[in-house]
mmCIF file with all atom_site columns, C-alpha atoms in Angstrom:
data_model
loop_
_atom_site.group_PDB
_atom_site.id
_atom_site.type_symbol
_atom_site.label_atom_id
_atom_site.label_alt_id
_atom_site.label_comp_id
_atom_site.label_asym_id
_atom_site.label_entity_id
_atom_site.label_seq_id
_atom_site.pdbx_PDB_ins_code
_atom_site.Cartn_x
_atom_site.Cartn_y
_atom_site.Cartn_z
_atom_site.occupancy
_atom_site.B_iso_or_equiv
_atom_site.pdbx_formal_charge
_atom_site.auth_seq_id
_atom_site.auth_comp_id
_atom_site.auth_asym_id
_atom_site.auth_atom_id
_atom_site.pdbx_PDB_model_num
ATOM 1  C CA . MET A 1 1  ? 55.043 -24.593 -21.924 1.00 69.00 ? 74  MET A CA 1
ATOM 2  C CA . SER A 1 2  ? 55.193 -28.213 -21.987 1.00 93.00 ? 75  SER A CA 1
ATOM 3  C CA . ALA A 1 3  ? 55.741 -30.284 -25.144 1.00 94.00 ? 76  ALA A CA 1
ATOM 4  C CA . LYS A 1 4  ? 52.146 -31.495 -25.002 1.00 95.00 ? 77  LYS A CA 1
ATOM 5  C CA . TYR A 1 5  ? 50.815 -28.007 -25.329 1.00 95.00 ? 78  TYR A CA 1
ATOM 6  C CA . LEU A 1 6  ? 53.428 -26.864 -27.857 1.00 95.00 ? 79  LEU A CA 1
ATOM 7  C CA . ALA A 1 7  ? 52.442 -30.088 -29.898 1.00 96.00 ? 80  ALA A CA 1
ATOM 8  C CA . GLY A 1 8  ? 48.874 -28.922 -29.746 1.00 96.00 ? 81  GLY A CA 1
ATOM 9  C CA . PHE A 1 9  ? 49.469 -25.570 -30.713 1.00 96.00 ? 82  PHE A CA 1
ATOM 10 C CA . VAL A 1 10 ? 51.353 -26.454 -33.593 1.00 96.00 ? 83  VAL A CA 1
ATOM 11 C CA . ALA A 1 11 ? 48.835 -28.934 -34.845 1.00 97.00 ? 84  ALA A CA 1
ATOM 12 C CA . ILE A 1 12 ? 45.998 -26.356 -34.434 1.00 97.00 ? 85  ILE A CA 1
ATOM 13 C CA . CYS A 1 13 ? 48.117 -23.840 -36.462 1.00 97.00 ? 86  CYS A CA 1
ATOM 14 C CA . GLY A 1 14 ? 48.664 -26.420 -39.055 1.00 95.00 ? 87  GLY A CA 1
ATOM 15 C CA . LEU A 1 15 ? 45.034 -27.235 -39.394 1.00 95.00 ? 88  LEU A CA 1
ATOM 16 C CA . ASP A 1 16 ? 44.167 -23.372 -39.499 1.00 96.00 ? 89  ASP A CA 1
ATOM 17 C CA . VAL A 1 17 ? 46.677 -22.787 -42.489 1.00 94.00 ? 90  VAL A CA 1
ATOM 18 C CA . ALA A 1 18 ? 45.249 -25.855 -44.030 1.00 91.00 ? 91  ALA A CA 1
ATOM 19 C CA . GLY A 1 19 ? 41.685 -24.695 -43.728 1.00 91.00 ? 92  GLY A CA 1
ATOM 20 C CA . LEU A 1 20 ? 42.339 -21.259 -45.025 1.00 93.00 ? 93  LEU A CA 1
ATOM 21 C CA . ASP A 1 21 ? 44.239 -22.515 -48.084 1.00 90.00 ? 94  ASP A CA 1
ATOM 22 C CA . TYR A 1 22 ? 41.519 -25.039 -48.782 1.00 89.00 ? 95  TYR A CA 1
ATOM 23 C CA . HIS A 1 23 ? 38.801 -22.052 -48.444 1.00 89.00 ? 96  HIS A CA 1
ATOM 24 C CA . GLN A 1 24 ? 41.009 -20.053 -50.667 1.00 89.00 ? 97  GLN A CA 1
ATOM 25 C CA . GLN A 1 25 ? 41.374 -22.744 -53.347 1.00 86.00 ? 98  GLN A CA 1
ATOM 26 C CA . ALA A 1 26 ? 37.601 -23.515 -53.383 1.00 86.00 ? 99  ALA A CA 1
ATOM 27 C CA . LYS A 1 27 ? 36.731 -19.902 -53.687 1.00 87.00 ? 100 LYS A CA 1
ATOM 28 C CA . ALA A 1 28 ? 39.060 -19.643 -56.866 1.00 86.00 ? 101 ALA A CA 1
ATOM 29 C CA . SER A 1 29 ? 37.542 -22.795 -58.258 1.00 83.00 ? 102 SER A CA 1
ATOM 30 C CA . GLU A 1 30 ? 34.510 -22.298 -60.732 1.00 81.00 ? 103 GLU A CA 1
ATOM 31 C CA . ASN A 1 31 ? 32.607 -25.221 -59.448 1.00 81.00 ? 104 ASN A CA 1
ATOM 32 C CA . GLY A 1 32 ? 33.541 -25.772 -55.867 1.00 80.00 ? 105 GLY A CA 1
ATOM 33 C CA . LEU A 1 33 ? 36.313 -28.076 -54.589 1.00 82.00 ? 106 LEU A CA 1
ATOM 34 C CA . ASN A 1 34 ? 35.984 -31.357 -52.787 1.00 87.00 ? 107 ASN A CA 1
ATOM 35 C CA . MET A 1 35 ? 38.733 -32.692 -50.591 1.00 84.00 ? 108 MET A CA 1
ATOM 36 C CA . LYS A 1 36 ? 39.900 -35.183 -53.206 1.00 89.00 ? 109 LYS A CA 1
ATOM 37 C CA . GLY A 1 37 ? 40.161 -32.308 -55.759 1.00 86.00 ? 110 GLY A CA 1
ATOM 38 C CA . TYR A 1 38 ? 42.043 -30.369 -53.059 1.00 86.00 ? 111 TYR A CA 1
ATOM 39 C CA . LEU A 1 39 ? 44.585 -32.952 -52.334 1.00 88.00 ? 112 LEU A CA 1
ATOM 40 C CA . VAL A 1 40 ? 44.975 -33.418 -56.258 1.00 89.00 ? 113 VAL A CA 1
ATOM 41 C CA . ARG A 1 41 ? 45.878 -29.901 -56.686 1.00 86.00 ? 114 ARG A CA 1
ATOM 42 C CA . CYS A 1 42 ? 48.000 -29.740 -53.850 1.00 86.00 ? 115 CYS A CA 1
ATOM 43 C CA . HIS A 1 43 ? 49.906 -32.785 -55.184 1.00 90.00 ? 116 HIS A CA 1
ATOM 44 C CA . ARG A 1 44 ? 50.260 -31.159 -58.546 1.00 89.00 ? 117 ARG A CA 1
ATOM 45 C CA . VAL A 1 45 ? 51.655 -27.760 -57.093 1.00 86.00 ? 118 VAL A CA 1
ATOM 46 C CA . LEU A 1 46 ? 54.190 -29.793 -54.818 1.00 86.00 ? 119 LEU A CA 1
ATOM 47 C CA . VAL A 1 47 ? 55.390 -32.036 -57.880 1.00 90.00 ? 120 VAL A CA 1
ATOM 48 C CA . SER A 1 48 ? 55.830 -28.879 -60.067 1.00 89.00 ? 121 SER A CA 1
ATOM 49 C CA . GLN A 1 49 ? 57.911 -27.083 -57.595 1.00 84.00 ? 122 GLN A CA 1
ATOM 50 C CA . THR A 1 50 ? 60.165 -29.994 -57.052 1.00 79.00 ? 123 THR A CA 1
ATOM 51 C CA . ALA A 1 51 ? 60.614 -30.484 -60.711 1.00 63.00 ? 124 ALA A CA 1
#
């Protein structure tokens, strides 16, 4: 497998995981979730884990 195919595979897997996480977060949200709200929520989680 060449480096291009491996990089493409990794990128697709990353997008798939991010899409699934976004879907689950939006489903758990009471009134939906836009992209800005999702990014803010992810930032809060990352900051709370490093503190």
